[in-house]
Short mmCIF file of C-alpha atoms in Angstrom, two decimals:
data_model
loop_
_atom_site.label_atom_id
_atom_site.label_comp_id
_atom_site.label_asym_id
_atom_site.label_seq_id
_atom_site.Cartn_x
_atom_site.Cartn_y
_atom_site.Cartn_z
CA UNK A 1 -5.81 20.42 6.58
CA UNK A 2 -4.07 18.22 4.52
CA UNK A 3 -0.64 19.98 5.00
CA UNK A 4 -1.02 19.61 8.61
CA UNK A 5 -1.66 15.74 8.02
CA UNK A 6 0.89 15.06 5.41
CA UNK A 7 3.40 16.97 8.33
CA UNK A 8 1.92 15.01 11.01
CA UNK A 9 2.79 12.10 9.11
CA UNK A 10 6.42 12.91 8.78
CA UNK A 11 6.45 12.49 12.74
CA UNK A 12 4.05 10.09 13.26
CA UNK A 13 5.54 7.47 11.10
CA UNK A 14 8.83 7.35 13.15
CA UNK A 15 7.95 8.58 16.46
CA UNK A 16 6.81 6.80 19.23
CA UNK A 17 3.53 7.70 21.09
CA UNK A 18 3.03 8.60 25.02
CA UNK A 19 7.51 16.73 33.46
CA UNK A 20 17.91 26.50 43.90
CA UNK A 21 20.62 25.09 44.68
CA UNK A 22 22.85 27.97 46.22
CA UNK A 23 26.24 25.94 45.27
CA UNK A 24 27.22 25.14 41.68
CA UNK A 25 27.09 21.16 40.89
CA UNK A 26 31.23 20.32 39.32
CA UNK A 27 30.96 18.92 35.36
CA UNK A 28 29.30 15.66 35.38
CA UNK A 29 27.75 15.53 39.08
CA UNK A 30 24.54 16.66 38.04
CA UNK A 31 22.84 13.02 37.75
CA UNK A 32 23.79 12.95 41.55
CA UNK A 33 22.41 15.84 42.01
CA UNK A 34 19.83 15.29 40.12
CA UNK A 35 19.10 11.92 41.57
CA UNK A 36 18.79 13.29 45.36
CA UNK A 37 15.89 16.09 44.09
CA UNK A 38 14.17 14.50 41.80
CA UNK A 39 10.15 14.68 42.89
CA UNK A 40 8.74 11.32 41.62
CA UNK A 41 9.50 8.58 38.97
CA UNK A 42 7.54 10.74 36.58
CA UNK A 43 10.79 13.43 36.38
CA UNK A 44 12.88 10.90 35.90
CA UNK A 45 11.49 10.53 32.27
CA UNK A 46 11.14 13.82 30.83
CA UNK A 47 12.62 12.81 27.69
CA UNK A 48 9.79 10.77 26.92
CA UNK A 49 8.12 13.83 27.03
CA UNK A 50 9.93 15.66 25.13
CA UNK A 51 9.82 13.03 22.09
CA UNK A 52 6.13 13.01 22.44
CA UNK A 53 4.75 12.91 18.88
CA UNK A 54 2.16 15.76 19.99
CA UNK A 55 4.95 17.70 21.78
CA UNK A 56 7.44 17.36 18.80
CA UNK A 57 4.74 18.42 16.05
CA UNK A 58 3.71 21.15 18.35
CA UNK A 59 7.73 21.91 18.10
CA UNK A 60 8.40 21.55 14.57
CA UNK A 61 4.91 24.36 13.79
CA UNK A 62 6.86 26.61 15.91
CA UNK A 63 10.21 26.36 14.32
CA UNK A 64 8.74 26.56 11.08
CA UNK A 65 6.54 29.55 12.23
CA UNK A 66 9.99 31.48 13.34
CA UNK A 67 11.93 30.34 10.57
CA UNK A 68 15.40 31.77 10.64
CA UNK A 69 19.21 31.45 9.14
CA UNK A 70 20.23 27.85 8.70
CA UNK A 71 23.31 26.75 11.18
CA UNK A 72 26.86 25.68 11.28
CA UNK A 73 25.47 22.35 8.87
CA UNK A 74 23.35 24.68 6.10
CA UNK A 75 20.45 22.99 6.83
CA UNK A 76 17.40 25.47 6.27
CA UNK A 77 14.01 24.86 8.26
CA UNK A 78 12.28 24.57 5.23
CA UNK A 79 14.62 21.50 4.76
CA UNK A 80 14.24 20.08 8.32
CA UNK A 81 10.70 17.80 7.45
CA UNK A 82 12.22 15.26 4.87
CA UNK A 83 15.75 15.47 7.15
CA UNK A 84 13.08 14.11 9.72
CA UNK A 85 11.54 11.48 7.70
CA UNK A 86 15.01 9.86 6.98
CA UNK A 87 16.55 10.39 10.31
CA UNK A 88 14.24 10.49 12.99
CA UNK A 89 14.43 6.60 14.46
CA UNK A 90 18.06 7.16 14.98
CA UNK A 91 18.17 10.81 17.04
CA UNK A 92 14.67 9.15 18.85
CA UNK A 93 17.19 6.34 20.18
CA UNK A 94 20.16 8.98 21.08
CA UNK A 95 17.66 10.92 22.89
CA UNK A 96 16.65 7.77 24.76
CA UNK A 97 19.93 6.80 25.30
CA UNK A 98 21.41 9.71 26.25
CA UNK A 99 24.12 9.56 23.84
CA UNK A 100 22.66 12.21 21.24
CA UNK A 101 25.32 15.25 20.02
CA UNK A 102 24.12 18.86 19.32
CA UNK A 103 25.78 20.33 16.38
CA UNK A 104 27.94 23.70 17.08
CA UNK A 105 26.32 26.65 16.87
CA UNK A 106 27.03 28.72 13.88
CA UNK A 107 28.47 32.71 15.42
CA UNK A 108 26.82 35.88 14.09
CA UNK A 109 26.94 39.28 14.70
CA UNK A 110 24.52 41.59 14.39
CA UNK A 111 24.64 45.64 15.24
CA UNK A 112 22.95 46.62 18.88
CA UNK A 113 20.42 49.53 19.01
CA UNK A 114 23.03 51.46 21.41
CA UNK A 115 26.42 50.91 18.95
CA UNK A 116 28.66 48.18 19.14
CA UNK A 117 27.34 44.41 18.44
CA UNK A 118 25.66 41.62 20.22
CA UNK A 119 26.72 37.80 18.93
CA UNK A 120 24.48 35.25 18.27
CA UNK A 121 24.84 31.59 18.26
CA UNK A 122 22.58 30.02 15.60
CA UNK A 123 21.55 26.01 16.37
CA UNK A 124 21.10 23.68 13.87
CA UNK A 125 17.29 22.69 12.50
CA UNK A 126 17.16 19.70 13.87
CA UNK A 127 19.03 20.85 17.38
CA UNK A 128 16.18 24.00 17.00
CA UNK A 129 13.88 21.52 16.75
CA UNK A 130 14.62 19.66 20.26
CA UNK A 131 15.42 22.47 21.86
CA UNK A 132 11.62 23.73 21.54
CA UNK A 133 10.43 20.57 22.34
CA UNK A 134 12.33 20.91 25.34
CA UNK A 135 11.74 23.92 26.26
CA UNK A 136 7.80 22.95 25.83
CA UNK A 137 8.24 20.25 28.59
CA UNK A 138 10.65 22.49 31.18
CA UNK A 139 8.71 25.54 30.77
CA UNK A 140 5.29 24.73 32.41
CA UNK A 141 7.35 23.47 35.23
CA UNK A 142 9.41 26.01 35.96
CA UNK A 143 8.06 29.48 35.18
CA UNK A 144 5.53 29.39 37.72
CA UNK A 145 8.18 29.42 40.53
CA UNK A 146 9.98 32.28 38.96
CA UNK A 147 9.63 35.83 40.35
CA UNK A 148 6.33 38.27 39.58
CA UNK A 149 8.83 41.01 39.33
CA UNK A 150 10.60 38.69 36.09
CA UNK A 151 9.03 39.66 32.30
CA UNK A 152 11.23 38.82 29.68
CA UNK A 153 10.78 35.99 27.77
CA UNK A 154 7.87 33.99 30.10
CA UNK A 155 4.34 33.44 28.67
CA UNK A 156 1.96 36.30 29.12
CA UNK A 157 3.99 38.61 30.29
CA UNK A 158 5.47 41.55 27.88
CA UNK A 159 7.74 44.38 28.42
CA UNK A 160 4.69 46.78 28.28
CA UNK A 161 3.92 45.28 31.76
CA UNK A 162 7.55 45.62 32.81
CA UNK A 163 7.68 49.09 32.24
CA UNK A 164 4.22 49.86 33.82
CA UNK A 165 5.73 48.10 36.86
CA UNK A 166 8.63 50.34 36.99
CA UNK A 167 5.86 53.13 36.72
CA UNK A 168 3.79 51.92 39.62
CA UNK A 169 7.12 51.97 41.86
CA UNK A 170 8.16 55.08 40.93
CA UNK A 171 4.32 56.54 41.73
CA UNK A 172 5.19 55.03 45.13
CA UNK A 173 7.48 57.26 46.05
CA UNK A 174 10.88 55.31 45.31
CA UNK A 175 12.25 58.22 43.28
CA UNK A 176 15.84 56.47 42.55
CA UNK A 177 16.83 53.62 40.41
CA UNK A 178 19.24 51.52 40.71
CA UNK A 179 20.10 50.18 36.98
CA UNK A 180 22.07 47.32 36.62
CA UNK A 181 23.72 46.49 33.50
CA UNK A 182 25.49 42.85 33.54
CA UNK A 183 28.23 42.83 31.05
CA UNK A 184 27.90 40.14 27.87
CA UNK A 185 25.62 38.23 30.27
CA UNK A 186 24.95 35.64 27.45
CA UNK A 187 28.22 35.20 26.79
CA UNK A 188 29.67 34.74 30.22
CA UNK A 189 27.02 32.71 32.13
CA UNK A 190 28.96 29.99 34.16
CA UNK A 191 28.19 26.30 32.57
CA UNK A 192 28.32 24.65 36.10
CA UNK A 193 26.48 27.26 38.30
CA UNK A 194 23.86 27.24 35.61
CA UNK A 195 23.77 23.41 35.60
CA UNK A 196 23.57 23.05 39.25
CA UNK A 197 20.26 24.66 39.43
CA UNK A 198 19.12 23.10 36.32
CA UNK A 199 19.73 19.84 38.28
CA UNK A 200 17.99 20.47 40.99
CA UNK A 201 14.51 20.86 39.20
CA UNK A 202 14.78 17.81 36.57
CA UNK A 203 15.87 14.15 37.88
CA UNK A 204 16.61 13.06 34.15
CA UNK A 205 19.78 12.12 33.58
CA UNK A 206 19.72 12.15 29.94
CA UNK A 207 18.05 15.26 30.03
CA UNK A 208 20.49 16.62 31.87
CA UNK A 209 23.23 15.80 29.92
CA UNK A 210 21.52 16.68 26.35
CA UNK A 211 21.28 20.26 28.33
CA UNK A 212 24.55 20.35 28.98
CA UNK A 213 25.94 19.01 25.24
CA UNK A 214 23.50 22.44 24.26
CA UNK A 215 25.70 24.85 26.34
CA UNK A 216 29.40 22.98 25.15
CA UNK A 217 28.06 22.39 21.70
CA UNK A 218 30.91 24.93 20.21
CA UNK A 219 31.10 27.58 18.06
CA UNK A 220 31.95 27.06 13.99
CA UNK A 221 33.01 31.04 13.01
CA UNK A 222 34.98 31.67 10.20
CA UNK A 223 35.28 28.01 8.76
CA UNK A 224 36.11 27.12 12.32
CA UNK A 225 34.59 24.98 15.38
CA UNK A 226 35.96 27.05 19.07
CA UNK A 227 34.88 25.79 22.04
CA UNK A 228 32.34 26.98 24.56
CA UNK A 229 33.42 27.28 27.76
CA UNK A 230 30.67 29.43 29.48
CA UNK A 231 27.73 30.95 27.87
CA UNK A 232 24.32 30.42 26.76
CA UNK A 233 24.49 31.50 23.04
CA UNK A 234 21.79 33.76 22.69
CA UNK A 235 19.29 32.34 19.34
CA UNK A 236 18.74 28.79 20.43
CA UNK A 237 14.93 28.66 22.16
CA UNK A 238 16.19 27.14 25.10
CA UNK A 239 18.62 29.93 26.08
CA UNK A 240 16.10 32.10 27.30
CA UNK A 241 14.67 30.55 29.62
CA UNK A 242 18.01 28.97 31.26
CA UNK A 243 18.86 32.46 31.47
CA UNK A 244 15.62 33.00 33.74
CA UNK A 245 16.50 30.10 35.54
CA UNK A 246 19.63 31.27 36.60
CA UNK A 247 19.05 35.18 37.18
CA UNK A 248 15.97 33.82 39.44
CA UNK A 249 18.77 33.39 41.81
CA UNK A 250 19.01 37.18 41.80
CA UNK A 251 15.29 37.43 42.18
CA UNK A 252 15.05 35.87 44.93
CA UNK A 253 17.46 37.57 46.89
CA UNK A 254 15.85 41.04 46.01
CA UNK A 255 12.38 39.77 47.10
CA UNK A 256 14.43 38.52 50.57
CA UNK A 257 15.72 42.02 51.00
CA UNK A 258 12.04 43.07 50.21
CA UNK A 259 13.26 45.45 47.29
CA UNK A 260 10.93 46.83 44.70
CA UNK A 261 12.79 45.58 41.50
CA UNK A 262 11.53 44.85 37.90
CA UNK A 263 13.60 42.54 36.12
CA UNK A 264 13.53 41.63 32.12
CA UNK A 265 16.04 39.01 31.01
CA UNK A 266 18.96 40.95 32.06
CA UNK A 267 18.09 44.01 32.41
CA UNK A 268 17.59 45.02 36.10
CA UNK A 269 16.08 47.83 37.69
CA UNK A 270 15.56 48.17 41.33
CA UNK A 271 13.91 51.35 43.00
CA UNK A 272 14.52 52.52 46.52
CA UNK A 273 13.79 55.77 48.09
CA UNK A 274 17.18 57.66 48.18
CA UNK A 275 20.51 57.89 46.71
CA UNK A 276 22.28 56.93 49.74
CA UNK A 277 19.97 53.88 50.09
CA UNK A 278 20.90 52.94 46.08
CA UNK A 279 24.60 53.31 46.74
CA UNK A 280 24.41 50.63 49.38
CA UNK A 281 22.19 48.35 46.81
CA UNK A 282 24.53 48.88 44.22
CA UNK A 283 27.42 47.71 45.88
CA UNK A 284 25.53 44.65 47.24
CA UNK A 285 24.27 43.42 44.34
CA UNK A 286 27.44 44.06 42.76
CA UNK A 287 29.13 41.60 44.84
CA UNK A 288 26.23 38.99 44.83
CA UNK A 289 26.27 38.89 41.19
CA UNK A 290 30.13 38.30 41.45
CA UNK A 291 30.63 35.82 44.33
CA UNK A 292 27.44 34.03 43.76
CA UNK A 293 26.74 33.81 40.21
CA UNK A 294 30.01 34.91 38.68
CA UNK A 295 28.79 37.24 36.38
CA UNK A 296 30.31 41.72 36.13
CA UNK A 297 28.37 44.17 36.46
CA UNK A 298 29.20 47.00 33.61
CA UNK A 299 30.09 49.53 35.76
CA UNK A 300 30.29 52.14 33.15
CA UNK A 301 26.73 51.34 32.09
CA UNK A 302 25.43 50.93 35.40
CA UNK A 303 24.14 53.62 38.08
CA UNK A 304 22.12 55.36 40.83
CA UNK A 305 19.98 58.02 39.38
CA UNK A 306 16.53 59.65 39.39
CA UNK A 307 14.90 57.43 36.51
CA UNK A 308 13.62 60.07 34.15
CA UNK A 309 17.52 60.02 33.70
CA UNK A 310 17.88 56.80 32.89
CA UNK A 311 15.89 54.28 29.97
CA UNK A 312 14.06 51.28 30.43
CA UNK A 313 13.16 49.10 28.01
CA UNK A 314 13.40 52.17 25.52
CA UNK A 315 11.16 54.11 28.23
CA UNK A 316 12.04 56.75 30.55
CA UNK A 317 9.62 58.68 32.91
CA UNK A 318 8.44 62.32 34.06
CA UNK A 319 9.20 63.38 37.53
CA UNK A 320 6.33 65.14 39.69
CA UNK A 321 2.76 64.09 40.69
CA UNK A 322 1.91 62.54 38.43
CA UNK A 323 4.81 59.74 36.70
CA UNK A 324 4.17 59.32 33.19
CA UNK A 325 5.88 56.96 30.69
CA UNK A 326 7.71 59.01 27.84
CA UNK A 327 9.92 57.38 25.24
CA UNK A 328 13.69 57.76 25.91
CA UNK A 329 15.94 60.10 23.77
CA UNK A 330 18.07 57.43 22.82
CA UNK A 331 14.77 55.82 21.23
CA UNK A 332 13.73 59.10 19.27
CA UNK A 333 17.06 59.25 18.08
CA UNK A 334 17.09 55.94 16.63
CA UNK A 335 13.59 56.76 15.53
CA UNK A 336 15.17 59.31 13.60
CA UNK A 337 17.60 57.61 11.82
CA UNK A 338 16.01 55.44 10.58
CA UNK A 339 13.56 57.93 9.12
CA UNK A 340 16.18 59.60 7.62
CA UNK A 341 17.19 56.12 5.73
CA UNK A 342 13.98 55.31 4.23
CA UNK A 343 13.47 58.78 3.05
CA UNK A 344 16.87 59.11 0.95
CA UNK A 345 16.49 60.87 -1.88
CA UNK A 346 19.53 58.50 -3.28
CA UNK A 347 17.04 55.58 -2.74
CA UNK A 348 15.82 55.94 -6.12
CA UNK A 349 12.10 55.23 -5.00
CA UNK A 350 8.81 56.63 -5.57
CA UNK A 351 6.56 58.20 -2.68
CA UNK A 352 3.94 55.73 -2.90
CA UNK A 353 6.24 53.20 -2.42
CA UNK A 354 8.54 55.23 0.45
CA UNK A 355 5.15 55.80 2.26
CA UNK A 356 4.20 52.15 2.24
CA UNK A 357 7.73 51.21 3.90
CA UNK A 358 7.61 53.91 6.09
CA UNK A 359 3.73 52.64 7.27
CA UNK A 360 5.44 49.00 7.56
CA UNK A 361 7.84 51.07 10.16
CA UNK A 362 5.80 52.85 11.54
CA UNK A 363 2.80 50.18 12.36
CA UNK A 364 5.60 48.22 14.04
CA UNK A 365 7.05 51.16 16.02
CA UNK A 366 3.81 52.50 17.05
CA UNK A 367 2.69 49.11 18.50
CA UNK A 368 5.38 48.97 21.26
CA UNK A 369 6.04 53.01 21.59
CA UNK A 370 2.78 54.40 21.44
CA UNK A 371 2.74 52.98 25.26
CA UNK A 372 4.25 56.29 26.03
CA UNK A 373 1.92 59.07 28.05
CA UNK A 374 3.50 62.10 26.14
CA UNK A 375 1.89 62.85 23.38
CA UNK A 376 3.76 65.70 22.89
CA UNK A 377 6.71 63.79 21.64
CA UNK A 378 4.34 61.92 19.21
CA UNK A 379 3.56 65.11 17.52
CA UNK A 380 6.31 66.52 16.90
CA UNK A 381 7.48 63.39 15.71
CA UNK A 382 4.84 62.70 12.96
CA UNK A 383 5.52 66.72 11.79
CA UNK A 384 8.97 66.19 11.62
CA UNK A 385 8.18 62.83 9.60
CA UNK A 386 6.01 65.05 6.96
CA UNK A 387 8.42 67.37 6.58
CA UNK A 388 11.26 65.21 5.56
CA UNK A 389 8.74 63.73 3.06
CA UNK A 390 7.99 67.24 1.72
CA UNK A 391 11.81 68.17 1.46
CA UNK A 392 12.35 64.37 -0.63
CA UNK A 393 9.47 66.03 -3.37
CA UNK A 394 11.04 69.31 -3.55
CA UNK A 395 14.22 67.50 -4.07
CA UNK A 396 12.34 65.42 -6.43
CA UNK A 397 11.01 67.79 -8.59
CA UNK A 398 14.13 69.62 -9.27
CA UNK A 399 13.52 72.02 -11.81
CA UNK A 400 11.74 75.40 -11.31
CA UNK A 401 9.05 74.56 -14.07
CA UNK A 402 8.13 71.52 -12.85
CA UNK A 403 8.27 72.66 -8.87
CA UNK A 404 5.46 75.64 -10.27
CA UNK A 405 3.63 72.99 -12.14
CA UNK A 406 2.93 70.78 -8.88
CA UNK A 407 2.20 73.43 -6.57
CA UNK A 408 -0.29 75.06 -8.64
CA UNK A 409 -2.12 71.76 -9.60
CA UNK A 410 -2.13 71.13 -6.04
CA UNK A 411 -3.63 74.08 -4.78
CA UNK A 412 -0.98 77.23 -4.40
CA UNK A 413 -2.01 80.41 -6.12
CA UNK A 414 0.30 81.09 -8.79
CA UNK A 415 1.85 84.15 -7.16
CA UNK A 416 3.14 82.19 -4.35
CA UNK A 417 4.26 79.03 -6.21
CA UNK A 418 6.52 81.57 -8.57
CA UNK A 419 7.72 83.17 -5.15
CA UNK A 420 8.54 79.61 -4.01
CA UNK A 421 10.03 78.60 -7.17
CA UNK A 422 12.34 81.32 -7.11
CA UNK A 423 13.20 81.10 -3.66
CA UNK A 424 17.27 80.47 -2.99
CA UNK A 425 16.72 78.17 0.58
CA UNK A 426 17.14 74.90 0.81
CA UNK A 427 14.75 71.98 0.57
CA UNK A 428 14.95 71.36 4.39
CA UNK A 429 13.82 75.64 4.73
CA UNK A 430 11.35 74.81 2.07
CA UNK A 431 10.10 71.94 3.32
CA UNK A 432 8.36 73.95 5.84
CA UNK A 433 7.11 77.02 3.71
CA UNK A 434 3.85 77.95 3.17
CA UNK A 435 3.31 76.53 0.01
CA UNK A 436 4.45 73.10 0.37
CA UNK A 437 2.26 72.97 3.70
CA UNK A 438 -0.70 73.75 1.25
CA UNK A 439 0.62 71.41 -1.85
CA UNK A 440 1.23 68.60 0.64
CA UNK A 441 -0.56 69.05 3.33
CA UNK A 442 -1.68 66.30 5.61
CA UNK A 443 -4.52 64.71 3.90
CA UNK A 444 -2.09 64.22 0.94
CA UNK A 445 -0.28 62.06 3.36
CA UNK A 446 -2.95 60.65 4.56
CA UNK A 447 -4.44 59.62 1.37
CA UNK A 448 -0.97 58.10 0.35
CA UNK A 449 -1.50 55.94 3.41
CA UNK A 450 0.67 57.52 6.27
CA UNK A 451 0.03 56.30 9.76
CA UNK A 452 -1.06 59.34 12.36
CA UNK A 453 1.17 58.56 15.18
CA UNK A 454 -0.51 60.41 17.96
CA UNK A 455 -4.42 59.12 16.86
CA UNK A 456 -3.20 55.70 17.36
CA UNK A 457 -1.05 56.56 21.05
CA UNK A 458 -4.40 58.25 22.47
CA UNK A 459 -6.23 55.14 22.09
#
């Protein structure tokens, strides 16, 4: 309790006390536009609310909560509370004036699931910091407008539900998907198409431009600051839901056609009944997305197929009567590998504490996979994962004494641990002999503290 008043304090002290357009708006008409659709005096002052004490402490828990890599000015958010102390009165009075400057983003990489890698743009604390209290005000307003069909990154919604959507489609009888993949999305999203609809929800001016000096803030990579041309850099909290904003355009225009569709961020899948009927959607969209929004389609990652032949969300799903959610093969192969890297044998590590990272892993997986309606999958899963744990032991033990030693004091009649012993296979072959299965069976694991994975799926 005190922490939270001593952090209260730090905001209190300084701050002061208490809401589609189909063409893009050209740079610096969007107080114009903004000034035609604003909905009452109260929109006009949405910066108040965002410098709200209550909104900004609400703000500053959550940034702390998510912590993060400092940005481009090596500020940490452990750091940002006594930047606040000092500084706050003056950014309060840019905000109000409309003359405050976001900081350039700082430009990371970072490897994607499927190869290659996706960039981030990092924001500053402090421009972290208004961009959640922002994103507190706008939010409220507009995701109730946005699309049923939308589920990535809106409150309440998860991509457990997006998938089960697909799945309720697909039960339907629309036995083809159309999945669209829109290439570097982030990167490429056009500053004034974006702007234009952001101006014609919000009728503050200085709200509007702080948005804007978010999406042209630049990019400091490799000791330099680029600028940003187009883009929302994906890392900032704000990004995701101008992201929504703009693909509700796409939305929309599905829901006119009266598609089934389940969208989440930018990843779109929309079901129809034939492949003649997902041809024609394909090349529609494909044309919407480039005339109207100005964004490509991936057409090498995009395509009309039966979706048990394509993933979602790292799901895929049976054919026949009955559609059931099964985890993609891309999925269990990452699953895989990175099995395979926690149970190195070059790690150096003990099982007890190769179990307890591999529970960490597993905990986390299982929570979002175990979704899945095959349990098949699960199984063999969880016996491959005991097996590779076997074959790290045998590798472990190394010498034939001490391999006889721990399978007869765990069980194995000495006749078949010297038979073992001797044996010329490899630990992979051994790892699924006889007498391993009895030295470390599965209440061994389970003892050590090895999650079940199909137990926890069925539930």
């Amino acid at each position: 309790m005190a922490k939270r008043l001593k952090t209260q304090g730090i905001l209190a002290s300084d701050m002061e006390g208490r809401a589609e357009g189909p063409e893009p708006v050209r740079r610096g008409t969007e107080a114009t536009a903004a000034k035609s659709h604003a909905e009452s005096p109260l929109e006009t002052r949405l910066i108040e609310e965002v410098i709200d004490r209550d909104n900004l402490f609400k703000a500053l828990k959550r940034v702390k909560a998510n912590g993060g890599a400092a940005g481009a000015d090596g500020m940490t958010v452990g750091q940002l509370p006594d930047y606040l102390r000092e500084n706050w009165p003056r950014i309060r009075e840019e905000l109000k004036a409309g003359t405050y400057q976001p900081q350039p983003v700082r430009r990371v990489e970072i490897p994607k699931p499927d190869g290659g890698t996706r960039k981030l743009g990092i924001p500053a604390a402090v421009d972290r910091l208004i961009q959640q209290a922002v994103l507190q005000v706008l939010q409220p307003r507009w995701d109730p407008s946005f699309s049923d069909n939308s589920f990535g990154f809106r409150p309440g919604r998860s991509a457990h539900q997006a998938v089960a959507k697909a799945q309720s489609f697909i039960q339907e009888g629309f036995r083809w998907v159309v999945d669209l993949d829109l290439e570097k999305f982030f990167d490429r999203v056009n500053h004034d198409i974006l702007m234009g609809r952001v101006a014609k929800r919000i009728g503050d001016k200085r709200l509007l431009k702080l948005i804007r000096g978010f999406l042209e803030a630049g990019v400091f990579e490799n000791g330099l600051v680029g600028p940003t041309d187009e883009g929302t850099p994906q890392g900032g909290p704000l990004s995701p839901l101008l992201s929504n904003l703009l693909l509700d355009d796409l939305d929309q225009e599905l829901e006119r056609r009266g598609h089934r569709f389940v969208r989440y961020a930018d990843d779109s899948n929309i079901y129809v009944r034939s492949e003649r009927a997902g041809l024609r959607v394909m090349e529609s969209l494909t044309a919407f997305l480039t005339n109207k929004l100005k964004l490509k389609v991936n057409e090498s990652k995009s395509a009309v197929a039966r979706p048990g032949q394509r993933k979602f969300l790292g799901f895929s799903f049976t054919g026949g009567d009955k559609v059931r959610r099964r985890i993609a093969p891309k999925a269990v192969l990452r699953f895989k590998e990175r099995i395979r890297e926690l149970t190195r044998r070059s790690r150096g590590t003990s099982v007890e504490r190769m179990v307890e990272e591999l529970r960490r892993y597993l905990n986390g997986w299982l929570g979002y996979f175990g979704f899945c309606e095959t349990p098949r999958v699960l199984s063999d899963l969880e016996g491959w994962l005991r097996r590779k744990l076997r074959c790290f032991l045998w590798k472990q033990w190394k010498r034939g004494r001490v391999r006889f030693k721990e399978l007869t004091t765990r069980g194995v009649g000495k006749e078949l641990a010297a038979q073992t012993t001797s044996s010329a296979h490899g630990p992979w072959r051994m790892s699924n002999s006889p007498a391993l299965n009895i030295a470390l069976n599965n209440a061994y694991f389970k003892a050590l503290g090895l999650p079940p994975l199909v137990i926890k799926a069925s539930k």
